[in-house]
Coordinates of C-alpha atoms and ligand atoms in Angstrom, one line a residue:
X595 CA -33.9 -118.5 72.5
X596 CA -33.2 -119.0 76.3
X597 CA -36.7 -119.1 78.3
X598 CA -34.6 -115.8 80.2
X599 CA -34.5 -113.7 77.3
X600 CA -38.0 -114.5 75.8
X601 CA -39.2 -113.3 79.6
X602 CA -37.4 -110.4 79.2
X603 CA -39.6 -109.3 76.1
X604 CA -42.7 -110.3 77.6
X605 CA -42.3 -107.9 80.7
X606 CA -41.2 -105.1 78.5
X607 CA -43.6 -105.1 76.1
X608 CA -46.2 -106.1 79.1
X609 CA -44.8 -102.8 81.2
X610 CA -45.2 -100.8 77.7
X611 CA -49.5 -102.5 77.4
X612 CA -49.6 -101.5 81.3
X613 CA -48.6 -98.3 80.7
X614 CA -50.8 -97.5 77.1
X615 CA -47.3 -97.0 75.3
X616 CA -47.1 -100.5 73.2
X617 CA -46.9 -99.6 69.4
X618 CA -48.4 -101.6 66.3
X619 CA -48.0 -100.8 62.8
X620 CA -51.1 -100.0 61.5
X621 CA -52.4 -102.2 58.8
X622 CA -52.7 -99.7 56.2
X623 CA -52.2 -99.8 52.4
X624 CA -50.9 -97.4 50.1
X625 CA -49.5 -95.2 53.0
X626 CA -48.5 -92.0 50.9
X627 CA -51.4 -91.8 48.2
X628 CA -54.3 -89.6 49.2
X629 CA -56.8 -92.3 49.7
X630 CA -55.5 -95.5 51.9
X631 CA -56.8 -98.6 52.5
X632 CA -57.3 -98.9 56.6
X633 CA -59.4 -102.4 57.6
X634 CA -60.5 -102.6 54.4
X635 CA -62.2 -99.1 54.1
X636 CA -60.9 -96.1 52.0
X637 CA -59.7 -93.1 54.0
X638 CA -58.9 -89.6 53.1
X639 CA -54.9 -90.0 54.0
X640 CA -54.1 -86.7 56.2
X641 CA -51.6 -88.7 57.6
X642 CA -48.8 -88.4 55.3
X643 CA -46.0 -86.6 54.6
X644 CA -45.8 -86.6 50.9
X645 CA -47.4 -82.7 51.5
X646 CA -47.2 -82.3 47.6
X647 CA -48.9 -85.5 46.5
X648 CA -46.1 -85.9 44.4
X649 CA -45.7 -89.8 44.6
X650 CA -48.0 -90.7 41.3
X651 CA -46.4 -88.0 39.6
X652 CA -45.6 -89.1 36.2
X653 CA -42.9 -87.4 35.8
X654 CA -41.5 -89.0 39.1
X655 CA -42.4 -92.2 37.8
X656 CA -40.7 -91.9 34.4
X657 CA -37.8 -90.8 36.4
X658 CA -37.5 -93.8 38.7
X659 CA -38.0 -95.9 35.6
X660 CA -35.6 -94.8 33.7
X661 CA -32.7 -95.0 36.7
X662 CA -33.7 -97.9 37.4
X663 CA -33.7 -99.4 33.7
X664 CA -30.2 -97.5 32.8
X665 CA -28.3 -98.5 36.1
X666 CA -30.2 -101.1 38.0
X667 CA -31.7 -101.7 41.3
X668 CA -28.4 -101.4 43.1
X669 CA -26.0 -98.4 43.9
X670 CA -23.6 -101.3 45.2
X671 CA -21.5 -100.2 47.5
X672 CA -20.8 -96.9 49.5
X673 CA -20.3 -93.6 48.0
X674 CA -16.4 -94.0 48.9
X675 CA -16.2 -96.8 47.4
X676 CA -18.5 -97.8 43.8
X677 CA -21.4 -96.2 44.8
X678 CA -21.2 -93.3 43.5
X679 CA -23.2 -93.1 40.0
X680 CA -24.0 -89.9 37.7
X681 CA -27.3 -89.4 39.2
X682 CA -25.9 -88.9 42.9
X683 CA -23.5 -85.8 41.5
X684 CA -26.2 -84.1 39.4
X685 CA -28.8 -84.3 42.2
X686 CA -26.0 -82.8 44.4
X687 CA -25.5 -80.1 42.3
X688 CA -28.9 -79.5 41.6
X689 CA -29.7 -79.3 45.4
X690 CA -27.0 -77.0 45.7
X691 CA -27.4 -74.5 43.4
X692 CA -31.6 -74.9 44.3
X693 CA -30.4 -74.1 48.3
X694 CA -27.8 -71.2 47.3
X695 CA -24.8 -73.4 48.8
X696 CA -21.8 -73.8 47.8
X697 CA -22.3 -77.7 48.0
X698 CA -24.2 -80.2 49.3
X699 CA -24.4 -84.0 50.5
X700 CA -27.0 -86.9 49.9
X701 CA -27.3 -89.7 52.7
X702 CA -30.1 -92.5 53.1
X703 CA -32.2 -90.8 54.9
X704 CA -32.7 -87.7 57.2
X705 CA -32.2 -89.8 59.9
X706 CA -28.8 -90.2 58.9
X707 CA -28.4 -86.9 58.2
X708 CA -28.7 -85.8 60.9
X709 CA -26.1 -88.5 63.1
X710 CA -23.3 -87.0 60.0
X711 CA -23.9 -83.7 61.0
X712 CA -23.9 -84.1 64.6
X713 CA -20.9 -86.4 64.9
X714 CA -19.0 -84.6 62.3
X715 CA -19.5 -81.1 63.5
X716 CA -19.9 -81.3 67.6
X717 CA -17.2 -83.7 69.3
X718 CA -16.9 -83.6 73.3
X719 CA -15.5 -80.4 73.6
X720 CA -18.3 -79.1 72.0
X721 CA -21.5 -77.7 73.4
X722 CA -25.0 -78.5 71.6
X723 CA -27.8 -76.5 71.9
X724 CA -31.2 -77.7 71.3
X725 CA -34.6 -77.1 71.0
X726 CA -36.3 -79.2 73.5
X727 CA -38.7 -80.8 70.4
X728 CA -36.4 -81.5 68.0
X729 CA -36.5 -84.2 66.2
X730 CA -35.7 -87.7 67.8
X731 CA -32.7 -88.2 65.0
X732 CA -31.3 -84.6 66.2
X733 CA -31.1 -86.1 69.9
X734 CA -29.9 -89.6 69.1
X735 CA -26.7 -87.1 66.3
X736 CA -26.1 -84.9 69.8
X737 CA -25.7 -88.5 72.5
X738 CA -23.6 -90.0 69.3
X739 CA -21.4 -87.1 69.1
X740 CA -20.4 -87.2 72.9
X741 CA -20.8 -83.3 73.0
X742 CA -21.9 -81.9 76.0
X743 CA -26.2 -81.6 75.1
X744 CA -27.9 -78.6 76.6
X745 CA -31.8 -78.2 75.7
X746 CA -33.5 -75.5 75.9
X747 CA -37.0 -74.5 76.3
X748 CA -39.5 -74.7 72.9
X749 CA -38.9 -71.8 70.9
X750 CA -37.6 -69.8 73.9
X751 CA -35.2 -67.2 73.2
X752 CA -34.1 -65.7 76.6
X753 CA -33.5 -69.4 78.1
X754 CA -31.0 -70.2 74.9
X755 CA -29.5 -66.7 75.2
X756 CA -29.3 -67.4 78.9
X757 CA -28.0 -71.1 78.3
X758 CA -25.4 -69.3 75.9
X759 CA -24.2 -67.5 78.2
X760 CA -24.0 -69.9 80.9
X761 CA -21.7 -71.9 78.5
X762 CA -19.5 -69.1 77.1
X763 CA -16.4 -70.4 78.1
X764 CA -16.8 -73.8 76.3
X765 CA -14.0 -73.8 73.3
X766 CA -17.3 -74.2 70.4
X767 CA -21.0 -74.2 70.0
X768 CA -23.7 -75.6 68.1
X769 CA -27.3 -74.5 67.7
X770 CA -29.6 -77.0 66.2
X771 CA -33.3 -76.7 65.4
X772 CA -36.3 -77.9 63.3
X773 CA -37.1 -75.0 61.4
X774 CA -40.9 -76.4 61.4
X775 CA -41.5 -78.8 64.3
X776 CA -43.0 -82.4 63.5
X777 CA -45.7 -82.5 65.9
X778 CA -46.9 -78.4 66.4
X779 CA -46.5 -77.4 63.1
X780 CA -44.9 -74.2 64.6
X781 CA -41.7 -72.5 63.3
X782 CA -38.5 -71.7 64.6
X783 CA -37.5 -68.6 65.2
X784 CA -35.0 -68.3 63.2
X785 CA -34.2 -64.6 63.0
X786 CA -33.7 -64.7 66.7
X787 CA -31.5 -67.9 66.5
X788 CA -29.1 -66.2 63.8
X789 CA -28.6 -63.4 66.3
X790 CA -27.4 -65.0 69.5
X791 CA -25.7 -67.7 67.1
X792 CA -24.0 -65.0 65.7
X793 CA -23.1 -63.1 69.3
X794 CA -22.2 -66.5 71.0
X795 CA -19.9 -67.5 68.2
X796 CA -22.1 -70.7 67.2
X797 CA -22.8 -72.4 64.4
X798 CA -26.4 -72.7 63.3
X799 CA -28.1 -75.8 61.7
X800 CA -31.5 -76.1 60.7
X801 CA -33.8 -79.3 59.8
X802 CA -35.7 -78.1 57.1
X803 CA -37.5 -82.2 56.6
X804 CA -41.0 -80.6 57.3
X805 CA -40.4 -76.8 55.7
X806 CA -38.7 -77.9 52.3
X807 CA -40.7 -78.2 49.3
X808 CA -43.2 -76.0 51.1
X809 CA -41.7 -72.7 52.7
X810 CA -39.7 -70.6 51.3
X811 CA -40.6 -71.1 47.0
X812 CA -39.8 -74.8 48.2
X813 CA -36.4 -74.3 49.7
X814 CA -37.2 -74.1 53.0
X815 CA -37.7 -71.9 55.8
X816 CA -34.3 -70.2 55.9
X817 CA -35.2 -68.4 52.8
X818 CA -38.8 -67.6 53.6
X819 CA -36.9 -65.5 55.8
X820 CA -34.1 -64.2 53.3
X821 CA -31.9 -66.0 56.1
X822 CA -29.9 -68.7 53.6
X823 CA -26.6 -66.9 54.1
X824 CA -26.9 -67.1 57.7
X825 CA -28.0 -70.5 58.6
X826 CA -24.6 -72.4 58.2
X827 CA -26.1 -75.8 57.7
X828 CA -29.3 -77.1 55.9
X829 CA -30.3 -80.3 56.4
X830 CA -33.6 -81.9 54.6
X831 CA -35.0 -85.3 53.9
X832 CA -36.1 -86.3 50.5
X833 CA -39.2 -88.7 52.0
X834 CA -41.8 -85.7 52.7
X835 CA -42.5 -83.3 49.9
X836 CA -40.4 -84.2 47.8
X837 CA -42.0 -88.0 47.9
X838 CA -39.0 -89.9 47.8
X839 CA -36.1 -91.2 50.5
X840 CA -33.2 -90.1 51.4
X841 CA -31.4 -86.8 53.4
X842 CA -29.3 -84.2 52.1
X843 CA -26.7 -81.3 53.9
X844 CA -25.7 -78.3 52.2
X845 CA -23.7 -75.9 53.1
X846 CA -20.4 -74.3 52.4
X847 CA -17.4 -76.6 50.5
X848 CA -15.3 -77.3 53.5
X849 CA -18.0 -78.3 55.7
X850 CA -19.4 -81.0 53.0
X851 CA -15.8 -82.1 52.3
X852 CA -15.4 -82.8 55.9
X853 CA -19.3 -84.7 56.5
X854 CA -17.7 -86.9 53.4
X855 CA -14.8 -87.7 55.2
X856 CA -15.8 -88.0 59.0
X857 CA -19.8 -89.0 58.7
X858 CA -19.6 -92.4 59.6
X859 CA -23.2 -92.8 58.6
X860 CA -22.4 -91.7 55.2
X861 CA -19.2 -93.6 55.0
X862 CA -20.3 -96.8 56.1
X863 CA -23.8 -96.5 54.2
X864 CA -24.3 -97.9 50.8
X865 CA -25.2 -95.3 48.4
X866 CA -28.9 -94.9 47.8
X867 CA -30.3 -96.8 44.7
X868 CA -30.7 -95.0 41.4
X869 CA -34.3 -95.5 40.9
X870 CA -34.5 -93.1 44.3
X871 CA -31.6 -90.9 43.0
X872 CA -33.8 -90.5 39.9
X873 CA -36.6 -90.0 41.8
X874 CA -35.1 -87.4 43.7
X875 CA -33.3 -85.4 40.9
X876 CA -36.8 -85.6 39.3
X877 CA -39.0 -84.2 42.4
X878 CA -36.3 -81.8 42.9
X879 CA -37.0 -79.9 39.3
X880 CA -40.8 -80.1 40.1
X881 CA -40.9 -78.2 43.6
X882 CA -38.0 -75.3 41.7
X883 CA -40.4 -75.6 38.7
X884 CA -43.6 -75.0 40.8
X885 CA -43.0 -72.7 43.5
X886 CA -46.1 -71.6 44.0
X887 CA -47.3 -75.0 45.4
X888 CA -46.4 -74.9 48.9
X889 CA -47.2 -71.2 48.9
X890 CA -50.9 -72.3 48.2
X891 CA -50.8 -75.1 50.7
X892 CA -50.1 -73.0 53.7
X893 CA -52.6 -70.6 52.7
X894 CA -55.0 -73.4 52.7
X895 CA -53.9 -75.0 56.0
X896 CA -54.4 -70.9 57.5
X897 CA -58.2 -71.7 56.4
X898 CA -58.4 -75.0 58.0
X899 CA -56.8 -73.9 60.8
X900 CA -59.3 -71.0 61.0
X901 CA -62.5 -73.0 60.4
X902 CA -61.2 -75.9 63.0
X903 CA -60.5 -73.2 65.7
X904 CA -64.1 -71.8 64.7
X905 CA -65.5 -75.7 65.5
X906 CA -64.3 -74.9 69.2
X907 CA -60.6 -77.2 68.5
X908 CA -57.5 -75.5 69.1
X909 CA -54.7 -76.3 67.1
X910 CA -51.6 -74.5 69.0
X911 CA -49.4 -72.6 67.2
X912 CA -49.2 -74.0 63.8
X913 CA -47.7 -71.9 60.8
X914 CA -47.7 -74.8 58.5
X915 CA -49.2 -77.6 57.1
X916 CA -48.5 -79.5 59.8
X917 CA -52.0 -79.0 62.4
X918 CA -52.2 -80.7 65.5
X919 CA -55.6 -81.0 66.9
X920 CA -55.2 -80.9 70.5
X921 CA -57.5 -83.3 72.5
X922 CA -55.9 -83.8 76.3
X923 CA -55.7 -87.8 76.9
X924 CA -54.4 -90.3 74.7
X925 CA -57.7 -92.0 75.2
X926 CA -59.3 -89.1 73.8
X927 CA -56.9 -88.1 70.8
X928 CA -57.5 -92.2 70.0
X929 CA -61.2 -92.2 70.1
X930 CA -61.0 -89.2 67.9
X931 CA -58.9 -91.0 65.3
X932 CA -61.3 -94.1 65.3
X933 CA -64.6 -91.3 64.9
X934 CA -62.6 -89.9 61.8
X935 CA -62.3 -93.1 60.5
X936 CA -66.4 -94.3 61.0
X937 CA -66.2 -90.6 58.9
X938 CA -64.0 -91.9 55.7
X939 CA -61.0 -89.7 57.4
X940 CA -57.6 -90.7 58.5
X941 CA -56.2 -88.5 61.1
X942 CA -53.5 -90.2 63.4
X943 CA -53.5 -90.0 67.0
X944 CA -49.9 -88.5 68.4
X945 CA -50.0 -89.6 72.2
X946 CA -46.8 -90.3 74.9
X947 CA -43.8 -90.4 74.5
X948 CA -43.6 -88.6 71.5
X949 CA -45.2 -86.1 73.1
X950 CA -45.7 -85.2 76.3
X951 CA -48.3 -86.3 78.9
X952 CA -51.6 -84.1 79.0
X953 CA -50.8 -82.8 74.9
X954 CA -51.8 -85.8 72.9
X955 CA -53.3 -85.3 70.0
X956 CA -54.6 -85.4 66.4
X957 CA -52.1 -84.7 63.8
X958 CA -53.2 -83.8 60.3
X959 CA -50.9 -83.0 57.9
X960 CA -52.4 -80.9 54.6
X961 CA -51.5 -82.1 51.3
X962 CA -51.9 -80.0 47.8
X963 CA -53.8 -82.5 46.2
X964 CA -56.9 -82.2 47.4
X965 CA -60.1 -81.5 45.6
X966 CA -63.6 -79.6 46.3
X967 CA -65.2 -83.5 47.4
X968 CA -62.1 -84.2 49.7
X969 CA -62.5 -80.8 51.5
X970 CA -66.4 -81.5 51.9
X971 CA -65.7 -85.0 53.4
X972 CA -62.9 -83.3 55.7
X973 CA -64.8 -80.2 56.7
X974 CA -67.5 -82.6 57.4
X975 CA -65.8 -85.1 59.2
X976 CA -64.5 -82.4 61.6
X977 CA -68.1 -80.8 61.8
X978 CA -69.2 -84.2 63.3
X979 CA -66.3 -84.6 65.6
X980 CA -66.9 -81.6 66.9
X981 CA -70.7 -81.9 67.6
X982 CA -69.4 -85.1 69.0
X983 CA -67.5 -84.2 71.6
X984 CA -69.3 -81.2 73.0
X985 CA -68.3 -77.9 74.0
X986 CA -65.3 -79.1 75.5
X987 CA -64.2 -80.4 71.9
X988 CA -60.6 -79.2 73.0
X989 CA -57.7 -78.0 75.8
X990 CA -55.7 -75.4 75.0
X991 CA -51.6 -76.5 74.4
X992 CA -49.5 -76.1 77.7
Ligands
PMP2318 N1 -36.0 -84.6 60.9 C1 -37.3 -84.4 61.1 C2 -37.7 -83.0 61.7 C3 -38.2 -85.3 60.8 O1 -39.5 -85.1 61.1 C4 -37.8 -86.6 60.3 C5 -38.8 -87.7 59.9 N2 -39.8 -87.9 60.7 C6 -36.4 -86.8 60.1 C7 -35.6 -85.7 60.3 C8 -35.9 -88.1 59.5 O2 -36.1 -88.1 58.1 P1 -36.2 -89.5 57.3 O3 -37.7 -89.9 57.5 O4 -35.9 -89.1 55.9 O5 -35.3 -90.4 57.9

């Protein structure tokens, strides 16, 4: 490489050091299981998004097996193409019928999910609105698109209905949200949303990655409300409760016809292997088959919530499984992460830039799976913190 270039690098990623922002990959083992190896030490994983603890299931397993043994590792090609194998068309149709849609798509991930929807559905004549903490993949879908990207303030109402009405003259409109948000654990509000989507002449889509499996009898937060019929389009992500990889739409037949035709991240993707497909198809009749599961584990994350907010922390306005632990300074939301750790607890620390400055923090995510000795090592591992840190142990969220 030409000395220029490897200079280049070295002043980026020494701007990023300067500035506290460099990222490393954590040498970690066994990222989704409930125990990780971290530095050679076992850790309570409440890191993870595999909510359900569903990635040992046997049934999985025997699933993934089996696809993998019938059609091999390979789906070969693109959907459009050869890529398209049995499993892919049942798991569709099982998705659909499971989200009360008419129909619905599977992509590689919810990444790519979410650049199909965006580019297929907004264009440049088009105006996007979105929650100003949606999802990195939702921004990256409304830039692709070329559509014209207006954001508006977390969870407020009155600045989208005012945004809406600033814009009412554009020829279409978009609302797109998280219905649970990655890093607050908070909801949407989605009743609200369906209503000016509805007087603005919008159409409303919803990223259910974090809510599926657990809201909702599994099928998201759009029916924990009884809103399924309004939301136009559900997207989801197979790699969080339901353990797996990949991203699905559903929707209404026209509207997955046309992601099929125009999603260039869909057409120009190969298929996902069976093994996954299997997988998928599999976890999919577990979370219909058991929906009481993610019923229990937001009642469970209200206690922890409640006994964490009794230690002095403050954990914003989580609904969900999702808690963050707010703690001010990167510096601090770290040293918190590596006191955990001393504490046989893995808890990561969320700092800039994905979110913002002053609001870094501890993220735990709550999974089902846990029994009486991991709640003692968690409740105690908090306990400590907390007498750790003092009686400041935590800001309140901005
Ligand atoms: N949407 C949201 C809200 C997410 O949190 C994520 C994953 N972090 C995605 C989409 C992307 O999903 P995937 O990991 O399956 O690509």
């Amino acid at each position: 490489m030409a000395h220029d270039h490897h200079q280049f690098f070295q002043d980026q990623l020494q701007a990023l050091e300067t500035e506290n922002q460099l990222r490393s990959i954590p040498d970690i083992d066994y990222g989704a299981d409930k125990y990780l190896v971290l530095d050679g030490r076992s850790l309570l994983n409440l890191g993870s998004n595999n909510y359900l603890g569903l990635s040992r299931d046997p049934i999985l397993l025997q699933a993934a097996t089996e696809a993998l043994q019938t059609y091999g590792t390979t789906s070969g090609a693109s959907r459009l193409v050869t890529g398209t194998n049995r499993l892919a068309q049942e798991l569709e149709e099982d998705l659909a019928r499971f989200k009360d849609q008419e129909a619905a798509v599977v992509l590689g991930s919810g990444f790519s999910a979410n650049l199909a929807l965006l580019t297929t559905f907004a264009d440049r004549h088009t105006v996007v609105y979105s929650d100003r903490l949606n999802h990195a993949s939702i921004i990256d879908g409304i830039t692709l698109s070329r559509a014209k990207h207006v954001r508006f303030r977390h969870r407020d109402m009155d600045h989208l209905a005012f945004l809406m009405d600033r814009h009412r003259e554009a020829p279409r409109h978009i609302c797109v949200t998280d219905s649970v948000f990655s890093m607050d654990g908070d909801c949407a509000d989605l009743e609200a949303l369906v209503g000016l989507c509805h007087d603005a002449n919008a159409l409303l889509a919803v990223d259910e990655a974090h809510a599926a499996g657990v809201f909702g009898q599994g099928r998201g937060l759009a029916h924990a409300l009884g809103l399924e019929r309004e939301v136009d389009l559900h997207m989801g992500t197979w790699s969080k409760a339901f353990a797996s990889l990949g991203g699905y739409i559903a929707g209404s037949r026209t509207a997955v016809r046309l992601l099929q035709t125009r999603a260039r991240s869909f057409i120009y993707s190969t298929a996902l292997p069976p093994a996954v497909l299997g997988t998928n198809k599999a976890a999919l009749e577990s979370v219909s088959g058991t929906p009481e599961a993610g019923t229990a584990l937001l009642a469970k994350a209200a206690e922890l919530r409640a006994s964490l907010e009794d230690l002095g922390f403050h954990t914003g306005n989580s609904r969900s499984q999702i808690i963050p632990i707010m703690l001010d300074t990167s510096h601090k939301a770290q040293a918190a992460q590596a006191f955990l750790k001393e504490k046989g607890v893995f808890v990561p620390a969320i700092r800039p830039p994905t979110v913002p400055r002053g609001q870094s923090r501890l993220r735990l995510s709550l999974r089902a799976d846990l029994e009486h000795a991991d709640w003692t090592l968690l409740q105690t591992a908090f306990k400590a913190l907390a007498d750790h840190l003092g009686p400041n142990v935590g800001v309140e969220a901005v």
